PDB file of C-alpha atoms in Angstrom:
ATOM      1  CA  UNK A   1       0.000   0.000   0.000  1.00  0.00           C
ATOM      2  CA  UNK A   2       2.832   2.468   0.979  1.00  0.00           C
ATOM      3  CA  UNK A   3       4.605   1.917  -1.961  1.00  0.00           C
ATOM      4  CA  UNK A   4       1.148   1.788  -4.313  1.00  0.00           C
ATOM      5  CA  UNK A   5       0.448   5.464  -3.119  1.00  0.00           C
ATOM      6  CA  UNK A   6       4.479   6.631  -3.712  1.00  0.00           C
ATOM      7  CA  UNK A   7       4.591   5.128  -7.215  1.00  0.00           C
ATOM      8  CA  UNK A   8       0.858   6.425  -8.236  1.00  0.00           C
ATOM      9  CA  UNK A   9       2.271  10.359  -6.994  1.00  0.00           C
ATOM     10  CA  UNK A  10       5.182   9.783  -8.814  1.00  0.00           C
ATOM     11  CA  UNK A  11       3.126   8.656 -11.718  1.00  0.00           C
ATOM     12  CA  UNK A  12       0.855  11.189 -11.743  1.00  0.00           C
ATOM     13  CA  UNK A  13       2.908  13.907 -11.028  1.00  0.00           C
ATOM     14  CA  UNK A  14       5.375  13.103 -13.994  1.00  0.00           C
ATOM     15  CA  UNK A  15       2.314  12.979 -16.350  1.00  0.00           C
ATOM     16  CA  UNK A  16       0.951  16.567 -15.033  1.00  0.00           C
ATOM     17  CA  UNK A  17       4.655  17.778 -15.783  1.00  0.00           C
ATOM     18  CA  UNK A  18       4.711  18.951 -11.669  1.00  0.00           C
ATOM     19  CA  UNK A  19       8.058  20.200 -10.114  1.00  0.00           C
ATOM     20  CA  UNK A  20       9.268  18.615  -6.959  1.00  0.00           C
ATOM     21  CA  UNK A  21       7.299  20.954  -4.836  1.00  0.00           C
ATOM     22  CA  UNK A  22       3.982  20.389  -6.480  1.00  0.00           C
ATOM     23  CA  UNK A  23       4.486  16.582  -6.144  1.00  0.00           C
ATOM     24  CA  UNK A  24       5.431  17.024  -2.271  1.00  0.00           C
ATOM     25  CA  UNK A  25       2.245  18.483  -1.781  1.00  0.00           C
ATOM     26  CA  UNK A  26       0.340  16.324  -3.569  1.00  0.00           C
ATOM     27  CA  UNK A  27       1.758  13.310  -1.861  1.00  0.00           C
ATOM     28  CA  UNK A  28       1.481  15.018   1.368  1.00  0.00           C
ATOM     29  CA  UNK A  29      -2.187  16.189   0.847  1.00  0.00           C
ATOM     30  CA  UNK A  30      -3.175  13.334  -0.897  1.00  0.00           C
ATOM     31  CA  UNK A  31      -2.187  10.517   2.135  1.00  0.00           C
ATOM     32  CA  UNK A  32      -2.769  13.170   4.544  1.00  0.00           C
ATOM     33  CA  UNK A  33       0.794  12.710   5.620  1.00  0.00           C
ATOM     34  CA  UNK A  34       2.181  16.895   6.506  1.00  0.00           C
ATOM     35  CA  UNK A  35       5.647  14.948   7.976  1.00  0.00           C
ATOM     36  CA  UNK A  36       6.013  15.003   4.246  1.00  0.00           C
ATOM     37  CA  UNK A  37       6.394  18.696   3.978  1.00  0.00           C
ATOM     38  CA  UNK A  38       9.372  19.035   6.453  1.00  0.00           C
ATOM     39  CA  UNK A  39      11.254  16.144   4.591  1.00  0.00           C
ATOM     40  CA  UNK A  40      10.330  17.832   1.287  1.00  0.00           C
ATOM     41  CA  UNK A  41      11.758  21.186   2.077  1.00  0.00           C
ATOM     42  CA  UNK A  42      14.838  19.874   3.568  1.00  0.00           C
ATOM     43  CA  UNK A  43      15.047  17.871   0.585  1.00  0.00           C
ATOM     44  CA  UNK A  44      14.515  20.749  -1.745  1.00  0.00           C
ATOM     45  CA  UNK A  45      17.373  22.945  -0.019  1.00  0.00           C
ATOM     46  CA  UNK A  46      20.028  20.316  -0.587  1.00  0.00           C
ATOM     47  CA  UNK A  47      19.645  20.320  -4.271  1.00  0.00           C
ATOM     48  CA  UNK A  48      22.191  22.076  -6.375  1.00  0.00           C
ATOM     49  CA  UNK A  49      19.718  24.306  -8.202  1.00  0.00           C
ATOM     50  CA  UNK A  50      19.292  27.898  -8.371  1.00  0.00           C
ATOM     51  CA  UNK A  51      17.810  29.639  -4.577  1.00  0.00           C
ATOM     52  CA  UNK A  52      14.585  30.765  -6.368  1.00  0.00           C
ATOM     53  CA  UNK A  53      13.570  27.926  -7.898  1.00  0.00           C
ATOM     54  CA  UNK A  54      14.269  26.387  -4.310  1.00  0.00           C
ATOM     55  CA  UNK A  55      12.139  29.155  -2.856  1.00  0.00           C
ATOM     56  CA  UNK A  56       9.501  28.672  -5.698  1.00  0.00           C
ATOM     57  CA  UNK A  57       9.085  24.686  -5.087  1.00  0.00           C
ATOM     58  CA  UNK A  58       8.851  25.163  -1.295  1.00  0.00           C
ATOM     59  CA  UNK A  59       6.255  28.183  -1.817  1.00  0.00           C
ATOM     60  CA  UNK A  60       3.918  25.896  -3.801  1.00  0.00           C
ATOM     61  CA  UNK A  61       4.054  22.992  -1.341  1.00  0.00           C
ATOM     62  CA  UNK A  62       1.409  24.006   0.998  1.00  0.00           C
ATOM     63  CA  UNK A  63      -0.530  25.024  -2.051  1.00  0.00           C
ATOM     64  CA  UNK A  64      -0.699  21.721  -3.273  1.00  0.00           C
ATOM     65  CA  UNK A  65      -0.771  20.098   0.374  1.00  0.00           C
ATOM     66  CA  UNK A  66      -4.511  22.218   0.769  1.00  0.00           C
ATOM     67  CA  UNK A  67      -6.061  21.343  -2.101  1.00  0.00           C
ATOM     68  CA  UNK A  68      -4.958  17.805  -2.381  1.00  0.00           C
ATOM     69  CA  UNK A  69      -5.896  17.804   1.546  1.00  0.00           C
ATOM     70  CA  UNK A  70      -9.686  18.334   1.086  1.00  0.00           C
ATOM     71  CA  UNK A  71      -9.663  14.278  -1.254  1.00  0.00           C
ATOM     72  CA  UNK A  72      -7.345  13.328   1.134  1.00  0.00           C
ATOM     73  CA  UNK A  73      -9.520  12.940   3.825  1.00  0.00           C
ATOM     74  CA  UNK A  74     -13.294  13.335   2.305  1.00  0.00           C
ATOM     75  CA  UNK A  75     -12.689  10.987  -1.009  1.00  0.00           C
ATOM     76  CA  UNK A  76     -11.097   8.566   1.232  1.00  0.00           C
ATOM     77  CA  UNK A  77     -13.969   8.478   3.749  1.00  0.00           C
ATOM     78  CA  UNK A  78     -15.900   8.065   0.107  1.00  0.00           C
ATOM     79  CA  UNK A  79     -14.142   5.777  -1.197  1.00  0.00           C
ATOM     80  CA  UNK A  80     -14.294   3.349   1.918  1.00  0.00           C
ATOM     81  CA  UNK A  81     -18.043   3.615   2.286  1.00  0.00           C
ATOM     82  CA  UNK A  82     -19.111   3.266  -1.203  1.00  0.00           C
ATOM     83  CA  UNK A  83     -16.764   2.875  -3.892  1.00  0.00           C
ATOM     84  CA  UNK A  84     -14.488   0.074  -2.026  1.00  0.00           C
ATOM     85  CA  UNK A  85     -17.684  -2.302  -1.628  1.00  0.00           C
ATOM     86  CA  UNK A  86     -18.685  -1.742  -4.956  1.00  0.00           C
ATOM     87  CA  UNK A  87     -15.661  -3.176  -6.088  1.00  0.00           C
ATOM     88  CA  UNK A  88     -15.520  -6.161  -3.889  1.00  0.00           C
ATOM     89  CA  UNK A  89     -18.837  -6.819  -4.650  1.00  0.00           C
ATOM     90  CA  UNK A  90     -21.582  -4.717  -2.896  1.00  0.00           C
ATOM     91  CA  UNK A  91     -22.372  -3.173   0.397  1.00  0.00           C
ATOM     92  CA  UNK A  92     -24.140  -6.482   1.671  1.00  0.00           C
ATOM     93  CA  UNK A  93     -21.453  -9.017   0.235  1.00  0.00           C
ATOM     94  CA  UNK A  94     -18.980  -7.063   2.457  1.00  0.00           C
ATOM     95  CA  UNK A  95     -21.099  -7.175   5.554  1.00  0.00           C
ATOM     96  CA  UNK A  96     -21.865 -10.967   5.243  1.00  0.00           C
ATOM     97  CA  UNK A  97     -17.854 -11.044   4.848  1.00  0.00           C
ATOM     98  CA  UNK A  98     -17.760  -9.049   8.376  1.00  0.00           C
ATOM     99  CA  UNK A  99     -19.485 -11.409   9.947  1.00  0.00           C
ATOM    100  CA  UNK A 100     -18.218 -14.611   8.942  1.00  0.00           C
ATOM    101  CA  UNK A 101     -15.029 -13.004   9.782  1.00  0.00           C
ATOM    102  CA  UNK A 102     -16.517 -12.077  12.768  1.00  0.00           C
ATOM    103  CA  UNK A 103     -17.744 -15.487  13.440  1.00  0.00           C
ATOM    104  CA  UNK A 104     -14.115 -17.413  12.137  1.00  0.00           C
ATOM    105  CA  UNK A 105     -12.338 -15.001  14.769  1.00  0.00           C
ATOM    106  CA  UNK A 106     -14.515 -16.181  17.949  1.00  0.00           C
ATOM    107  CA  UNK A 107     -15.688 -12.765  18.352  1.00  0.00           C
ATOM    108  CA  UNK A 108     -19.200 -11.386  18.764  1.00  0.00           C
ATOM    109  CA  UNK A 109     -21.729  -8.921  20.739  1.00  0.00           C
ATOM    110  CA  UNK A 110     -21.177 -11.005  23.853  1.00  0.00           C
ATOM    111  CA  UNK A 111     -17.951 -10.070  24.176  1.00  0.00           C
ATOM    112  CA  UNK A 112     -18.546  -6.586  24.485  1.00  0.00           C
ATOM    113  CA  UNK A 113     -18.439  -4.794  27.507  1.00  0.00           C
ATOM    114  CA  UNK A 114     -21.778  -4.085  29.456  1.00  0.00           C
ATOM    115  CA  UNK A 115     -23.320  -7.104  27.415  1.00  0.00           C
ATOM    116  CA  UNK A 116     -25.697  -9.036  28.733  1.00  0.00           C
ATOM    117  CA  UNK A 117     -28.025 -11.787  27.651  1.00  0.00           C
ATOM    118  CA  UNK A 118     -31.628 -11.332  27.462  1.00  0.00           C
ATOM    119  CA  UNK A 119     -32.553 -14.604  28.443  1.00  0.00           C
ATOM    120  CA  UNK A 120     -30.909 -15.852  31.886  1.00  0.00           C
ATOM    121  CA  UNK A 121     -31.009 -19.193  32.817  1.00  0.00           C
ATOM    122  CA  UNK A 122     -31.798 -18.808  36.628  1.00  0.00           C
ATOM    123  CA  UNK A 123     -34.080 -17.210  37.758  1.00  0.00           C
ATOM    124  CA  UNK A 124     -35.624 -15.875  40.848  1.00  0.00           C
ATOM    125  CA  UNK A 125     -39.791 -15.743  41.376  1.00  0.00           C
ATOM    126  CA  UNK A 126     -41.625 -14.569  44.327  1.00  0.00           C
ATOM    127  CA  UNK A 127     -45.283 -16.799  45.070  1.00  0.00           C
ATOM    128  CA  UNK A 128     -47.933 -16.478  47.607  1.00  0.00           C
ATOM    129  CA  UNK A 129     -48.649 -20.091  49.360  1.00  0.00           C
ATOM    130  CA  UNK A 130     -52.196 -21.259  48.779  1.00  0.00           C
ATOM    131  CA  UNK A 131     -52.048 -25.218  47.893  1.00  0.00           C
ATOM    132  CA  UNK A 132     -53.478 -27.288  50.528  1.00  0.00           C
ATOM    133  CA  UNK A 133     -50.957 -29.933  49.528  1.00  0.00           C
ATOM    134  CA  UNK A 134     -48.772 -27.578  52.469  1.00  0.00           C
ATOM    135  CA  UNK A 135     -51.711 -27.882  54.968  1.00  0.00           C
ATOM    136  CA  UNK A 136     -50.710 -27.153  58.741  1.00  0.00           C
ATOM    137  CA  UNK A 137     -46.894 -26.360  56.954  1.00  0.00           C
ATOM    138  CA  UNK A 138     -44.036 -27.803  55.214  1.00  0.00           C
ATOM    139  CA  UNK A 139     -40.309 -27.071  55.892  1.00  0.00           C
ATOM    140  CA  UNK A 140     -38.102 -25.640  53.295  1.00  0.00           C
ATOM    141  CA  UNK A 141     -36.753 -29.407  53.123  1.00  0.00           C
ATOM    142  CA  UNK A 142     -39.821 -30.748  52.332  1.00  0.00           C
ATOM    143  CA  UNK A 143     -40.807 -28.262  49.548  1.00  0.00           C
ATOM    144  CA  UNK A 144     -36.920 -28.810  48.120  1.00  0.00           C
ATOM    145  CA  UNK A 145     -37.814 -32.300  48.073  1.00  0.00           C
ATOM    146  CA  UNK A 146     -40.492 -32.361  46.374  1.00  0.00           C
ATOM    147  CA  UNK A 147     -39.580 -30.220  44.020  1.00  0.00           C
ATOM    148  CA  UNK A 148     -36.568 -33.249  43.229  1.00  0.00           C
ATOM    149  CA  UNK A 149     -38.941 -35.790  43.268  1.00  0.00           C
ATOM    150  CA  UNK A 150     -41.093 -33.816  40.174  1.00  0.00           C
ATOM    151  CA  UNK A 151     -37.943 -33.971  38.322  1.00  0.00           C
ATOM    152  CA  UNK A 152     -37.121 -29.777  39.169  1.00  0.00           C
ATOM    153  CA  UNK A 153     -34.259 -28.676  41.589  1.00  0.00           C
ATOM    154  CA  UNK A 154     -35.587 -25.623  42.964  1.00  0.00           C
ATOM    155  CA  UNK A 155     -34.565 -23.829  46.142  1.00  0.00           C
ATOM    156  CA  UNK A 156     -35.824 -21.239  48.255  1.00  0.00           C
ATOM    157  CA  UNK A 157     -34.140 -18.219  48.934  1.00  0.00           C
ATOM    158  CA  UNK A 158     -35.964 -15.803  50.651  1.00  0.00           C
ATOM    159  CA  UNK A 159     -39.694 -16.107  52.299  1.00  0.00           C
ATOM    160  CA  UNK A 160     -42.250 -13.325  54.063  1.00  0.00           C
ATOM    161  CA  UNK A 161     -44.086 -14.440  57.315  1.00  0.00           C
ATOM    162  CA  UNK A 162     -46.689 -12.558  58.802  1.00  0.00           C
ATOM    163  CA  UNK A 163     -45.312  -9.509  57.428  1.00  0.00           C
ATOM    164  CA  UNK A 164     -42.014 -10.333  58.225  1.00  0.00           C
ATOM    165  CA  UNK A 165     -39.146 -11.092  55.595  1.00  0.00           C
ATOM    166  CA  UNK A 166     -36.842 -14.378  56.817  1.00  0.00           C
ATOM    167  CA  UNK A 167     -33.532 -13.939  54.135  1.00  0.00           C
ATOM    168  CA  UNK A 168     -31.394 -16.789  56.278  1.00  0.00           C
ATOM    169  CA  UNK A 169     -33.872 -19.702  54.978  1.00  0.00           C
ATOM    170  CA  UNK A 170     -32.871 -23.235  57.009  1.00  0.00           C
ATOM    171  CA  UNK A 171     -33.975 -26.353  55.679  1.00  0.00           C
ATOM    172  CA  UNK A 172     -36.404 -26.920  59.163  1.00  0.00           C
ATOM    173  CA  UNK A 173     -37.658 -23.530  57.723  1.00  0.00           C
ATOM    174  CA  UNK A 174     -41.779 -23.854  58.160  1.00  0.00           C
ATOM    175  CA  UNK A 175     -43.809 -22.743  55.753  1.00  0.00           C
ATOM    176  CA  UNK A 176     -47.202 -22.217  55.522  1.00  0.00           C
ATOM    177  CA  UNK A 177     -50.662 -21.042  53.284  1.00  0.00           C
ATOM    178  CA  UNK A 178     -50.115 -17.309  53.249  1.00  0.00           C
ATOM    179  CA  UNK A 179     -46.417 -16.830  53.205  1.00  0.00           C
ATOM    180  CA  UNK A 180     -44.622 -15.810  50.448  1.00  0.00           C
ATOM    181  CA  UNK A 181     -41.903 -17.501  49.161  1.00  0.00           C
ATOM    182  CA  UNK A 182     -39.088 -16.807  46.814  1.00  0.00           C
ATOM    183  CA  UNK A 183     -37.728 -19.596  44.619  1.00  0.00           C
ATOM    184  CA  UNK A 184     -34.578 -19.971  42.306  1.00  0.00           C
ATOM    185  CA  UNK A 185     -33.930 -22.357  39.599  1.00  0.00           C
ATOM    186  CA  UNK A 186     -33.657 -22.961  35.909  1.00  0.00           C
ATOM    187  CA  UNK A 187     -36.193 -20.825  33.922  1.00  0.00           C
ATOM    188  CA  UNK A 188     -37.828 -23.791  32.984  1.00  0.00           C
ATOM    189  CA  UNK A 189     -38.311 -25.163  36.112  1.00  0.00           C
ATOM    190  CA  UNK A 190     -39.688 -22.315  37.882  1.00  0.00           C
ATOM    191  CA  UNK A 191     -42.215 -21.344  34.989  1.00  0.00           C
ATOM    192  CA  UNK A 192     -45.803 -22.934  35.909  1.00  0.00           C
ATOM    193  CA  UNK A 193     -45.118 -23.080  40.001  1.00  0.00           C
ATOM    194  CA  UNK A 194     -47.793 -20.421  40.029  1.00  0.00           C
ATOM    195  CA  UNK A 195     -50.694 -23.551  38.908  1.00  0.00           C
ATOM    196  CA  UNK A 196     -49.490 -25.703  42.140  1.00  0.00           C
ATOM    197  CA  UNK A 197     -47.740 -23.164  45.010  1.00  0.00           C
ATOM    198  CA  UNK A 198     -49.791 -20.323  44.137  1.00  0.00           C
ATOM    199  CA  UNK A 199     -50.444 -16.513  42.697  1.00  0.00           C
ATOM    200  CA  UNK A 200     -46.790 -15.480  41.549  1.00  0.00           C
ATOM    201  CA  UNK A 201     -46.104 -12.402  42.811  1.00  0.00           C
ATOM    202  CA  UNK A 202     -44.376  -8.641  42.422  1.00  0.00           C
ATOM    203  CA  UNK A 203     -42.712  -7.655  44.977  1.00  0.00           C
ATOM    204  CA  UNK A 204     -39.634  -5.176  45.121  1.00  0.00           C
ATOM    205  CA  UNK A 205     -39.074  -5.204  48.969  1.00  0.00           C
ATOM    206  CA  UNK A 206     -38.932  -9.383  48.751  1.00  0.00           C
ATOM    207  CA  UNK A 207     -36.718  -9.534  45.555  1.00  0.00           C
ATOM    208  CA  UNK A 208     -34.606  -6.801  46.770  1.00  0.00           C
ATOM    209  CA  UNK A 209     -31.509  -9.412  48.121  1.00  0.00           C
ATOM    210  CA  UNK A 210     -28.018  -9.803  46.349  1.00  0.00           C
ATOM    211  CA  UNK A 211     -27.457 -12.788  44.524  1.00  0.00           C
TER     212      UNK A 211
END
């Protein structure tokens, strides 16, 4: 590439007839590369030529630099976002070659910082006890147990009892029709507990624990 956009000044500048100041500038504005000026005019002043026709090539080198600048930076930005996918075969071709890339390399969204995934596989869901199955009360054991033998490994984490909120559950933890509950578990296990336990529940002060 760096020698691509050398030869193509060079080119260009011997078929426009420029002087070595006019093809500084170009090459300068052009890449966008200004260290080019310094090493131009140092350049320049070593040459064994006549002082104003050193004065007259360094003179025109910002010249050039400025208007080459403007392509420089806009007809680059122009020729990344629309003529360079054209030529390697469309906008969407080159997108579809992104992500394959994308996909080859082992990167993706996930990796991102501040990602995270819509759909978590534990969860935590707060119910109100009303099955009779718990009758004069069933420890947190029990209910744990239960939950095993249905084929679900749920746990609870958190329960309300008579307006008071227990978070250091024990497994000889009683429970009983009225007190609220809060289970964890896979997503799928937990989703239906509302048909057997009870009404699931909203509540902010009950789900408000670390986890």
């Amino acid at each position: 590439m760096c020698v691509g956009c050398l030869v193509i000044t060079w080119l260009l500048a011997t078929l426009m007839g420029y002087n070595a100041g006019e093809t500084a500038g170009l090459l300068a504005g052009a890449q966008t590369i200004s260290a080019v000026i310094g090493v131009a005019e140092d350049t320049i002043n070593g040459l064994n030529i006549a002082s104003s026709q050193k004065s007259d090539m360094i003179n025109i080198i910002p010249v050039a630099y400025a208007v080459t600048y403007i392509f420089g930076t806009a007809g680059s930005a122009w020729v990344l976002s629309s003529l360079g996918p054209k030529m390697l075969g469309g906008l969407e071709k080159v997108k579809a070659a992104c992500k394959e890339l994308e996909t080859r390399m082992g990167t993706s969204e996930a990796d991102e910082p501040g990602f995270e995934q819509a759909r978590r596989p534990v969860v935590f869901r707060a119910y109100r006890i009303e099955n009779d199955w718990f009758g004069n009360g069933k420890t947190v054991d029990q209910l744990e147990s239960y939950f095993i033998s249905q084929g679900k490994r749920l746990f609870v984490e958190r329960m309300r009892h008579r307006a008071s909120i227990v978070n250091d559950i024990i497994p000889g933890q009683l429970l009983q029709k009225g007190d609220e509950v809060v289970l964890s578990g896979r997503r799928e296990f937990a989703i239906g507990e509302e048909d057997w336990i009870g009404e699931e529940i909203v509540d902010p002060q009950l789900l408000d624990f670390p986890v």
